[in-house]
Coordinates of C-alpha atoms and ligand atoms in Angstrom, one line a residue:
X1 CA -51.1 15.6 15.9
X2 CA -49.3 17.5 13.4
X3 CA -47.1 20.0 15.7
X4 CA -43.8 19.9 16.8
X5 CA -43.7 20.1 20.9
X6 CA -40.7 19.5 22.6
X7 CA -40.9 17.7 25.9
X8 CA -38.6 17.6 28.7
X9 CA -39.1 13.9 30.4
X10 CA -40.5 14.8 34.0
X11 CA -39.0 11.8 36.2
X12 CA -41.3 10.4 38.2
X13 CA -38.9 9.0 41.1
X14 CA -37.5 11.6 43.2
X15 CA -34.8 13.9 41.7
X16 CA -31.4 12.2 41.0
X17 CA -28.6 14.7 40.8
X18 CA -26.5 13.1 37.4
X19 CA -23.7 14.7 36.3
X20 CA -23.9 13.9 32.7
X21 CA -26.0 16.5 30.5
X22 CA -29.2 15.3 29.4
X23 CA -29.5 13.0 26.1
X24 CA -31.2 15.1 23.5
X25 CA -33.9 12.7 22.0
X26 CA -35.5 13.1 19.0
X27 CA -39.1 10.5 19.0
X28 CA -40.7 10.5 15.9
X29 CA -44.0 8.8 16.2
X30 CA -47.4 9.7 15.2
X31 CA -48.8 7.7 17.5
X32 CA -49.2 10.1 20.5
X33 CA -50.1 7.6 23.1
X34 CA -47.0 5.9 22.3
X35 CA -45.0 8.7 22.5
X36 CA -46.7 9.6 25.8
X37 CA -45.4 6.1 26.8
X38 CA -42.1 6.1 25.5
X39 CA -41.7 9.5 27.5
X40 CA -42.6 8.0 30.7
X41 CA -40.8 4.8 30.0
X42 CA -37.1 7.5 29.7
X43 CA -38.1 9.4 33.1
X44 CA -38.2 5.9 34.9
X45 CA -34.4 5.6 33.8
X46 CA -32.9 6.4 37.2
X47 CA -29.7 6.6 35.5
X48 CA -30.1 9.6 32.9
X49 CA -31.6 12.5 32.3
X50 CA -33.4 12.6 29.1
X51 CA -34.3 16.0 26.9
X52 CA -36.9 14.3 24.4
X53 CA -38.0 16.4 21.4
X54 CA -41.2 14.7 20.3
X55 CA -42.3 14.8 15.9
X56 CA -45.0 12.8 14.8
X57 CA -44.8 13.3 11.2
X58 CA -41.9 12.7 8.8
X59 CA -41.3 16.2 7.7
X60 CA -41.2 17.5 11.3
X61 CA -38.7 14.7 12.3
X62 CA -36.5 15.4 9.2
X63 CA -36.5 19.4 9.9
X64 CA -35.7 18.7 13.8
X65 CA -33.1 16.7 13.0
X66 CA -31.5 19.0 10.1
X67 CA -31.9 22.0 12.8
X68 CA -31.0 20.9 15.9
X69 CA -28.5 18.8 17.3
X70 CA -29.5 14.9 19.1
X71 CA -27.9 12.3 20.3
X72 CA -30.3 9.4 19.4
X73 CA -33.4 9.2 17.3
X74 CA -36.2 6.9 17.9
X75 CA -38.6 6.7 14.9
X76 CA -41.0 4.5 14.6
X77 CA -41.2 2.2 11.6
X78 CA -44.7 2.5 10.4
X79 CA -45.8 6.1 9.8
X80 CA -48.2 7.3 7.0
X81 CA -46.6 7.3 3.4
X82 CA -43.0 6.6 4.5
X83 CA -41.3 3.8 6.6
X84 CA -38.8 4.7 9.2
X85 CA -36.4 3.2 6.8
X86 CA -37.0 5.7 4.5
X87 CA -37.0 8.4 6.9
X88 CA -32.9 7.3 7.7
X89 CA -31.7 7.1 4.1
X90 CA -32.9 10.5 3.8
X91 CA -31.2 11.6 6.5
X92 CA -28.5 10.2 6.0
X93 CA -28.2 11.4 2.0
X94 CA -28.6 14.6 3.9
X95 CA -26.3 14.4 7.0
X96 CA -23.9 11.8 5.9
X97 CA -21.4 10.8 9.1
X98 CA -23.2 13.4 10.6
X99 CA -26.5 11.6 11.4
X100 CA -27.1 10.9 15.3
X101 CA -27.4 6.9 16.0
X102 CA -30.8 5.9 15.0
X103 CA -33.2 3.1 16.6
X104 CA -36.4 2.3 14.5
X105 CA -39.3 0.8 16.5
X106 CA -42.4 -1.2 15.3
X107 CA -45.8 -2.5 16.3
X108 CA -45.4 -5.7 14.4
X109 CA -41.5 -6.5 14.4
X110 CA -40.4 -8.6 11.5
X111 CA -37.6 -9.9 10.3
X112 CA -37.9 -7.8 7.1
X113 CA -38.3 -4.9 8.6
X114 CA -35.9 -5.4 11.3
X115 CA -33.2 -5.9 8.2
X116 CA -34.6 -3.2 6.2
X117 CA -34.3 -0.7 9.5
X118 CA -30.7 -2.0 9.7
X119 CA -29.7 -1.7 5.9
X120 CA -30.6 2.1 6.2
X121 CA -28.8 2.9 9.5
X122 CA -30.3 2.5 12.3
X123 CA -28.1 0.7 15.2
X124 CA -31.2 -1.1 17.0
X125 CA -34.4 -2.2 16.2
X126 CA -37.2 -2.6 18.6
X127 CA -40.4 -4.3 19.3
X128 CA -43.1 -2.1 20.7
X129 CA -45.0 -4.3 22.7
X130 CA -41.9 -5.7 24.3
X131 CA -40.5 -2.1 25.5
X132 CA -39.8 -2.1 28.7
X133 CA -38.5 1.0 30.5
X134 CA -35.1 -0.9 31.5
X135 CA -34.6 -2.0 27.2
X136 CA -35.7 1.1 26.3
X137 CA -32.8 3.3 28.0
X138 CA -30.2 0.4 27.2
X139 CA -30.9 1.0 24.0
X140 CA -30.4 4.3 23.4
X141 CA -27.7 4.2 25.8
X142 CA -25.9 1.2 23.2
X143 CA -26.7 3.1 20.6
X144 CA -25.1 6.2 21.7
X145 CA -21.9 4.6 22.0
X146 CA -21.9 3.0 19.0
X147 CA -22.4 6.8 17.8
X148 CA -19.9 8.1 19.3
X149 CA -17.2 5.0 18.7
X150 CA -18.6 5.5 14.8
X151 CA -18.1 9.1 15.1
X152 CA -14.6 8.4 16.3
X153 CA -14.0 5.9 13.8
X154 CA -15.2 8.5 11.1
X155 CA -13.2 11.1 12.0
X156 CA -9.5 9.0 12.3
X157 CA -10.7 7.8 8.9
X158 CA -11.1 11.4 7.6
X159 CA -7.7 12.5 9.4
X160 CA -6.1 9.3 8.1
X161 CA -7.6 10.0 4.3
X162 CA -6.1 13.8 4.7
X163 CA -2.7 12.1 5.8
X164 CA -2.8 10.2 2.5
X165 CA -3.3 12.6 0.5
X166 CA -0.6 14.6 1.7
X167 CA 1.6 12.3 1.6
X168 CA 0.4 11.2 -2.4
X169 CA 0.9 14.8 -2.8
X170 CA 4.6 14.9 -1.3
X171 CA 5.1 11.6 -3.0
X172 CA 4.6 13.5 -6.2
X173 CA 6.9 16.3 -5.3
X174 CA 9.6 14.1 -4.7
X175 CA 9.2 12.3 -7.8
X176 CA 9.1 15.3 -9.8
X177 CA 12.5 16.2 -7.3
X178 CA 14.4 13.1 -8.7
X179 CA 12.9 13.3 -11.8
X180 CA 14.4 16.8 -12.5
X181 CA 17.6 16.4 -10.3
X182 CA 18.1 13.0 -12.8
X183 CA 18.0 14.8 -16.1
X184 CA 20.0 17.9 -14.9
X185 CA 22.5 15.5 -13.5
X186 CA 22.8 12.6 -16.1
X187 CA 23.1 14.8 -19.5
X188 CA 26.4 16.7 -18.6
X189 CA 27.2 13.4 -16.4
X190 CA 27.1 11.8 -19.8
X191 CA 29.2 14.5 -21.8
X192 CA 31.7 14.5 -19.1
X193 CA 31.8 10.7 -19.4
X194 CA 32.0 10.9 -23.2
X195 CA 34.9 13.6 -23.2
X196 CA 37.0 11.0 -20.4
X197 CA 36.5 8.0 -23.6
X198 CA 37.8 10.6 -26.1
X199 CA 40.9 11.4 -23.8
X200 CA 41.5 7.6 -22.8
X201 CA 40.9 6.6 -26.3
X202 CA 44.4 8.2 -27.3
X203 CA 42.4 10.6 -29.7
X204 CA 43.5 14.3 -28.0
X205 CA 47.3 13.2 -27.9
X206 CA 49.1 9.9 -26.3
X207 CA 48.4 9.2 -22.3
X208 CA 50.7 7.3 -20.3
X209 CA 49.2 4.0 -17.9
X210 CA 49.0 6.4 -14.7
X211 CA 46.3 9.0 -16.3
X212 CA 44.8 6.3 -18.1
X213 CA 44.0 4.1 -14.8
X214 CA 42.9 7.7 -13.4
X215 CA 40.4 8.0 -16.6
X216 CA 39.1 5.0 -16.4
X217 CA 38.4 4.9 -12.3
X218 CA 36.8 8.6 -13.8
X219 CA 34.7 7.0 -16.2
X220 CA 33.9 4.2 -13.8
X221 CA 32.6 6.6 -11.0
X222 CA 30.5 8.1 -14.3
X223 CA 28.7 4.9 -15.0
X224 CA 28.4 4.2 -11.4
X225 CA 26.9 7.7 -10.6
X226 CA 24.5 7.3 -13.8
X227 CA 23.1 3.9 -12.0
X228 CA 22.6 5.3 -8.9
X229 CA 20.0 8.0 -10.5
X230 CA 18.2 5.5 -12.9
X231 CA 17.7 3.5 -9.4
X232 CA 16.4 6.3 -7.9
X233 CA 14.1 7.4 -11.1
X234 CA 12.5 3.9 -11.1
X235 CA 12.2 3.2 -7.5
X236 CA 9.9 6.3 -7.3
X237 CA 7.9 5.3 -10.3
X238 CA 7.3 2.0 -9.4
X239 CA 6.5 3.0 -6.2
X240 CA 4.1 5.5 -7.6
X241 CA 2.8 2.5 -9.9
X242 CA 3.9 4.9 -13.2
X243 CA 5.8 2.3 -14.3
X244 CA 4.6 0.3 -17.0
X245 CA 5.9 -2.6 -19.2
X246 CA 6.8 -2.9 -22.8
X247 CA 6.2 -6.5 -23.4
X248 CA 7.1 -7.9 -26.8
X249 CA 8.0 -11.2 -28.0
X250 CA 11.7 -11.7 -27.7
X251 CA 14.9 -14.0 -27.0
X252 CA 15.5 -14.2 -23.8
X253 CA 18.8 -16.3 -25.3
X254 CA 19.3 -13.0 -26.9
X255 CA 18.4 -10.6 -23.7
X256 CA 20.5 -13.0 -21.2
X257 CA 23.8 -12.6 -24.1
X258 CA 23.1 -8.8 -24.2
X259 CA 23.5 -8.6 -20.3
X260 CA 26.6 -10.9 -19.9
X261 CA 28.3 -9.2 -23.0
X262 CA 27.8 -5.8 -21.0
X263 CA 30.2 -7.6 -18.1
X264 CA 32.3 -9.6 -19.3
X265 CA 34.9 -6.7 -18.4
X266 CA 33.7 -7.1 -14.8
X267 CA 34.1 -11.1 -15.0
X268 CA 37.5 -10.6 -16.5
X269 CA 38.9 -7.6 -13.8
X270 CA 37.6 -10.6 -11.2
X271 CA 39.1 -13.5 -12.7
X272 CA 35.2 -15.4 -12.6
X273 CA 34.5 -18.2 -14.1
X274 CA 30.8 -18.0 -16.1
X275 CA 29.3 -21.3 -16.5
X276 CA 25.7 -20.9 -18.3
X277 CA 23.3 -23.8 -18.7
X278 CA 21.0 -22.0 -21.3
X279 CA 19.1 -24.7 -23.5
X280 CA 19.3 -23.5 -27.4
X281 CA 15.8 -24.3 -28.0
X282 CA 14.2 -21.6 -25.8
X283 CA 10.3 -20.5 -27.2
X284 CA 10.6 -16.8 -27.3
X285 CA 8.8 -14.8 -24.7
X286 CA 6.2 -12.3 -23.8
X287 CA 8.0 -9.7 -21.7
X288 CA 9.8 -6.3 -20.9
X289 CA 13.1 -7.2 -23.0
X290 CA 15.0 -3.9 -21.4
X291 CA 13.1 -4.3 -18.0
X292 CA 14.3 -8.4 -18.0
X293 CA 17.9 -6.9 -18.8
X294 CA 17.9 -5.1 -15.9
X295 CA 16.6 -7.9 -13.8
X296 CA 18.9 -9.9 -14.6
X297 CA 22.1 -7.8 -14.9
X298 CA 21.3 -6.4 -11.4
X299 CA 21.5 -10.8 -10.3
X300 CA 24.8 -11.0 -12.3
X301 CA 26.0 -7.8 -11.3
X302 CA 25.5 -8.5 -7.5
X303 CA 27.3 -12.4 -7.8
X304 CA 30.2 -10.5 -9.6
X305 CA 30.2 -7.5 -6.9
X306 CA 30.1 -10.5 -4.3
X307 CA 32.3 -13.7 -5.1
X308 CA 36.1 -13.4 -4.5
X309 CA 38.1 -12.9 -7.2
X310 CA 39.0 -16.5 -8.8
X311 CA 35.4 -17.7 -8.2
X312 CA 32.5 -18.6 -10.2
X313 CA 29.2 -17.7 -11.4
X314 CA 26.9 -19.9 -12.8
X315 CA 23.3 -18.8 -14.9
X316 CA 20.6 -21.7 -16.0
X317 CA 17.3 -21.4 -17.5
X318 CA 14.9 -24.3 -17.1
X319 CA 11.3 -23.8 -19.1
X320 CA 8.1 -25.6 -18.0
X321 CA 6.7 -25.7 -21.2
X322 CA 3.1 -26.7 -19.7
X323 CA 3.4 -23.7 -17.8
X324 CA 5.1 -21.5 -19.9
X325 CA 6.8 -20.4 -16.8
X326 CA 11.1 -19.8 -17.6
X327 CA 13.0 -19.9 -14.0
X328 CA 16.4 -18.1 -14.1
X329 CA 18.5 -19.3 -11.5
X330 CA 22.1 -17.2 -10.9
X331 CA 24.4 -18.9 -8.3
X332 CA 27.6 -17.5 -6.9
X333 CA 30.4 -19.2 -5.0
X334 CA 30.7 -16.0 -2.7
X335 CA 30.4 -14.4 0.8
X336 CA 27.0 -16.1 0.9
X337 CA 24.2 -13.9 3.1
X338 CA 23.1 -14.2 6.6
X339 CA 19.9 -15.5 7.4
X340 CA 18.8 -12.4 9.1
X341 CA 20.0 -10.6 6.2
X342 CA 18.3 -13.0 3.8
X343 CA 14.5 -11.7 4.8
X344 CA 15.1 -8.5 4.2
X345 CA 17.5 -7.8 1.2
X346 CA 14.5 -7.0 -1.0
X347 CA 12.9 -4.5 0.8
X348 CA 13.8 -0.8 -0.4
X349 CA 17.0 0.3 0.6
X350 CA 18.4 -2.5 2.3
X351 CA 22.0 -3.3 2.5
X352 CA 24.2 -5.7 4.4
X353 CA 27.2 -4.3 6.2
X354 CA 30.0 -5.4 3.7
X355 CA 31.9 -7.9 5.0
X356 CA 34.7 -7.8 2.8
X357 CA 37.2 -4.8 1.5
X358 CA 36.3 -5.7 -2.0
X359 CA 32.7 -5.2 -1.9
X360 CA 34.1 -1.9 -0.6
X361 CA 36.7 -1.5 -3.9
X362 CA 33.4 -2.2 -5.9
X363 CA 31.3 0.5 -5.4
X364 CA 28.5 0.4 -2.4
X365 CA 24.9 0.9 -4.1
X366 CA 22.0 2.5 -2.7
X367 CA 20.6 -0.6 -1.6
X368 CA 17.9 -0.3 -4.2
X369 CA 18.7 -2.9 -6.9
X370 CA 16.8 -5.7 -5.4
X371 CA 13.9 -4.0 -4.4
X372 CA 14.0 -3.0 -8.1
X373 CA 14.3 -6.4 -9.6
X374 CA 11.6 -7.6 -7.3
X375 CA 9.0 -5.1 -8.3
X376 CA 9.9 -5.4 -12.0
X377 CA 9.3 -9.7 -11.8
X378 CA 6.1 -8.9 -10.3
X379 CA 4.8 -6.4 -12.6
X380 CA 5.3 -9.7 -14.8
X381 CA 3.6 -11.6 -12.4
X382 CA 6.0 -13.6 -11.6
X383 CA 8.6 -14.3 -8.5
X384 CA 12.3 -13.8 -7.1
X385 CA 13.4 -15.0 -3.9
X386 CA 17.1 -15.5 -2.7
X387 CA 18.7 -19.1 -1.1
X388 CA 22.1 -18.7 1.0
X389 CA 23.9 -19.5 3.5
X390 CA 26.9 -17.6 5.2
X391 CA 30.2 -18.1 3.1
X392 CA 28.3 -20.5 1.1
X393 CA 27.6 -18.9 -1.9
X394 CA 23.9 -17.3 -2.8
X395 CA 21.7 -18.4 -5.5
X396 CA 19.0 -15.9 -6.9
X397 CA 15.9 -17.6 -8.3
X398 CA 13.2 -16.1 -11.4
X399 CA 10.1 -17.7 -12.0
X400 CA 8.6 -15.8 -14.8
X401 CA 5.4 -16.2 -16.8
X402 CA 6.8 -15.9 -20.5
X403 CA 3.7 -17.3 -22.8
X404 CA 1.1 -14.7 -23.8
X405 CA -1.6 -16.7 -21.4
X406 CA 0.6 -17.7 -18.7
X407 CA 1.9 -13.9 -18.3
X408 CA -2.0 -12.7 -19.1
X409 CA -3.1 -15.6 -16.8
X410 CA -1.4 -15.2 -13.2
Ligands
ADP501 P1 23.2 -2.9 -3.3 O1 23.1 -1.7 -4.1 O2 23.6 -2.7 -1.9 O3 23.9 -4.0 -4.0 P2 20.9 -4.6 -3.6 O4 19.5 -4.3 -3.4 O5 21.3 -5.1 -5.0 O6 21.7 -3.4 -3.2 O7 21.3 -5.8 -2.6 C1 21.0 -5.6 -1.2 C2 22.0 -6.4 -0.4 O8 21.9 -7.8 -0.7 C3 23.4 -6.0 -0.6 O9 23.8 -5.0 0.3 C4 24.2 -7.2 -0.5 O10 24.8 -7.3 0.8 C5 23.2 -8.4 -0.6 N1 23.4 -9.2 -1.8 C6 22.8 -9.1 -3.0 N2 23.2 -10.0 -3.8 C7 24.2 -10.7 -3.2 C8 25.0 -11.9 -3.5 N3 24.9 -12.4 -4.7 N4 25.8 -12.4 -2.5 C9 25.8 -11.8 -1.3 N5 25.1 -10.8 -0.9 C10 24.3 -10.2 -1.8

């Protein structure tokens, strides 16, 4: 039997109006006995109509199915040359997502071939001797609704993939947005700033205290502005993971002096005490130098911006040297920080109301200095997490790999 027929199942009980259209059937058997059977077997179903397109080789399966449309295919597991297995991996190379639910059916049954019918596609696998009219229609009818829920499935995925890449793509454009906006900003942000240092400096003619407090709050707003943009610039870097790490072998002694020398104006204008418990002996470390800067100015930076004028800050590093793992704790004696605040001050853009005018006087920031630091500790695989308690102070805490295998390692 080498022809294609198509064969509408006659039902045998008398005619049931259903108001579903028929489910297009494609049997691929080259048995045609069987396929006699399974025909009968579908116009029993008193539930469904069934429009059965009958193949009984491989090649006329294949074509049916690339040509016409179905809703389930029933191929039989042993034909000659090819195993229904077979037959579904080529369809599906050929249809993809578009290949109807399959069920593969065999004489024998077998585990093997159960799992081999299941590995290539097909939703069901069936014995032939134990088809029964009633198995045989719940079946297909499972299999069709795993179809359909698959198709469903299929398509969100391709609608949510297409989302994606839209948004990679507007990602992109805003990145290239602040990345533009930043340099046309910051280079005559940085000549205006340097012309305000030549004028305060005295060296254009003599300026009295009132336009010097004015150039400096100038100058301020300059370095302030400058900040805000570098935030922006790395936020969308390291959310686009382009940013990368330098990591070379230095002091952090050294780095953690460089940052406090930069603010020792800001401790001064505040009247804060800095008490650091930095032990002399530190092993030098594996990591960003200018990235660990910023870390940790951003810590000192907030305790300063935070604490009450007269207060303190205090800085330790503790090494496990088994670990290599430094921790760099920074501990203020200010406002302190809500615990429903507490959860949530690293995400991205997350500030707390300011709770005093000073924090106010000091320059509000984007909210994106912690989400920074965060990001930049774990692109050295290591941690930062916040302990406070309202009006009690806050204490910011680094754990960070700092040996070649510890940072390689975690
Ligand atoms: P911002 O630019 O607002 O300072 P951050 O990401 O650095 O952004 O901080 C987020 C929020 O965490 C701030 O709005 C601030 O209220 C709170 N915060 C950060 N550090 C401290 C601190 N040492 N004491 C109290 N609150 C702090």
């Amino acid at each position: 039997m080498n022809t294609l027929t198509s064969v509408s199942a006659v039902p045998l009980c008398p005619p049931f109006e259903h108001e579903s259209a028929p489910l297009r059937i494609l049997l691929l058997d080259d048995d045609p006995a069987y396929s006699h059977l399974c025909q009968r077997y579908l116009s029993r179903d008193g539930l469904r109509d069934y429009d059965v397109v009958a193949a009984a080789s491989a090649a006329e399966g294949i074509e049916a199915c690339l040509s016409q449309s179905f809703d389930c295919l029933l191929v039989d597991y042993c034909l000659p040359d090819i195993t229904g297995a077979e037959i579904l991996k080529t369809l599906r190379d050929k249809m993809g997502s578009g290949m109807p639910p399959a069920i593969v059916m065999s004489a024998m049954g077998g585990q093997a071939a159960a799992s081999e019918a299941v590995r290539a596609g097909a939703i069901d696998f069936l014995q032939k001797g134990v088809v029964s009219s009633e198995c045989l229609a719940r079946s297909i009818s499972n299999a069709v609704e795993k179809g359909e829920l698959k198709r469903s499935i299929d398509e969100r995925t391709t609608e949510l993939l297409d989302a994606n890449i839209q948004l990679q793509s507007r990602n992109e454009e805003i990145q290239r947005f602040y990345q533009s906006i930043s340099h046309e900003v910051k280079t005559p942000l940085a000549a205006a700033r340097e012309f305000i240092a030549i004028v305060l400096d005295g060296i254009t003619g003599e300026v009295n205290e009132e336009q010097k407090e004015m150039l400096v709050y100038a100058r301020e707003s300059c370095d302030q502005l400058a900040e805000h943009f570098n935030d922006l610039v790395d936020m969308t870097q390291l959310e686009a993971g382009k940013a990368s790490l330098n990591k070379q072998w230095v002091s952090l002694d050294g780095l953690i002096k460089r940052c406090l020398a930069s603010m020792k104006a800001a401790f001064e204008f505040k009247e804060i005490e800095f008490i650091g418990a930095i032990p002399d002996d530190l092993p030098l470390a594996l990591v960003d130098g200018n990235r660990f800067v910023q870390v940790i100015s951003n810590l000192v930076g907030n305790a300063i911006k935070y604490t009450p004028r007269g207060g303190e800050v205090r800085l330790s590093v503790e090494l496990d040297e088994a670990s290599q793992v430094a921790t760099i704790s920074v501990a203020d004696s200010g406002c302190g920080i809500k615990k429903s605040d507490l959860v949530r001050i690293f995400d991205r853009l997350y500030q707390v109301k300011p709770r005093e005018e000073s924090e106010i006087e000091a320059g509000l920031g984007l909210g994106l200095g912690l989400s920074i630091a965060k990001e930049l500790v774990e692109l050295h695989h290591g941690e930062i997490w916040a302990e406070s308690e309202e009006r009690q102070g806050s204490t910011f805490v680094v754990r960070l790999p700092i040996g070649a295998e510890a940072s390689a390692a975690n």
